[in-house]
């Protein structure tokens, strides 16, 4: 949990230090979207035995790989900011 809070703090500081334009706003929205998609896939999937936690191993592996792709994309967007 501390990693999420610290990451949010760094994201907030980065957002406050850069001037606003259309590109920056779109990047910020995409970063938040990738974060929430990752949380949804993991937490909702965990509580409902879906996505990464599906009983079918192929489905679980597919969503696990997708989760990593989404989070990698989000982290690269943060670097671009």
Coordinates of C-alpha atoms in Angstrom, one line a residue:
X1 CA 0.0 0.0 0.0
X2 CA 2.9 2.4 0.7
X3 CA 4.1 1.9 -2.8
X4 CA 0.8 3.1 -4.2
X5 CA 0.7 6.1 -1.9
X6 CA 4.2 7.1 -2.7
X7 CA 3.6 6.6 -6.4
X8 CA 0.5 8.8 -6.2
X9 CA 2.5 11.4 -4.3
X10 CA 5.2 11.4 -7.0
X11 CA 2.6 11.5 -9.8
X12 CA 0.9 14.5 -8.0
X13 CA 4.2 16.4 -7.7
X14 CA 5.0 15.7 -11.3
X15 CA 1.5 16.9 -12.3
X16 CA 1.9 20.1 -10.3
X17 CA 5.4 20.9 -11.7
X18 CA 4.5 20.7 -15.5
X19 CA 2.4 23.4 -17.3
X20 CA -0.9 22.3 -18.7
X21 CA -1.5 21.6 -22.4
X22 CA -3.7 19.1 -24.3
X23 CA -0.9 16.5 -24.5
X24 CA -0.1 16.6 -20.8
X25 CA -3.8 16.3 -19.9
X26 CA -4.3 13.3 -22.2
X27 CA -1.2 11.6 -20.7
X28 CA -2.4 12.2 -17.1
X29 CA -5.8 10.7 -18.0
X30 CA -4.2 7.7 -19.6
X31 CA -1.9 7.2 -16.6
X32 CA -4.9 7.2 -14.2
X33 CA -6.9 4.9 -16.6
X34 CA -4.1 2.3 -16.7
X35 CA -3.8 2.4 -12.9
X36 CA -7.6 1.8 -12.5
X37 CA -7.6 -0.9 -15.1
X38 CA -4.8 -2.7 -13.3
X39 CA -6.5 -2.4 -9.9
X40 CA -9.8 -3.6 -11.4
X41 CA -8.3 -6.6 -13.1
X42 CA -6.4 -7.7 -10.0
X43 CA -8.8 -6.8 -7.1
X44 CA -12.1 -7.6 -8.8
X45 CA -10.6 -10.7 -10.4
X46 CA -9.3 -11.9 -7.0
X47 CA -12.7 -11.5 -5.2
X48 CA -14.7 -13.1 -8.1
X49 CA -12.1 -15.7 -9.3
X50 CA -12.0 -14.1 -12.7
X51 CA -9.3 -12.6 -15.0
X52 CA -5.9 -13.3 -13.5
X53 CA -7.5 -15.7 -11.0
X54 CA -9.7 -17.6 -13.4
X55 CA -9.9 -21.4 -12.9
X56 CA -9.0 -21.8 -16.6
X57 CA -5.2 -21.5 -16.6
X58 CA -5.1 -20.1 -20.2
X59 CA -7.5 -17.4 -19.4
X60 CA -5.7 -16.6 -16.2
X61 CA -2.3 -16.4 -18.0
X62 CA -3.8 -14.2 -20.7
X63 CA -5.2 -11.7 -18.3
X64 CA -2.0 -11.8 -16.2
X65 CA 0.0 -10.9 -19.3
X66 CA -2.5 -8.2 -20.2
X67 CA -2.2 -6.8 -16.7
X68 CA 1.6 -6.5 -17.1
X69 CA 1.2 -4.8 -20.5
X70 CA -1.3 -2.3 -19.1
X71 CA 0.9 -1.5 -16.1
X72 CA 4.1 -1.3 -18.3
X73 CA 2.2 1.2 -20.6
X74 CA 1.2 3.3 -17.6
X75 CA 4.7 3.4 -16.2
X76 CA 6.1 4.4 -19.6
X77 CA 3.5 7.2 -19.8
X78 CA 4.7 8.4 -16.4
X79 CA 8.3 8.5 -17.7
X80 CA 7.1 10.6 -20.7
X81 CA 5.4 13.1 -18.4

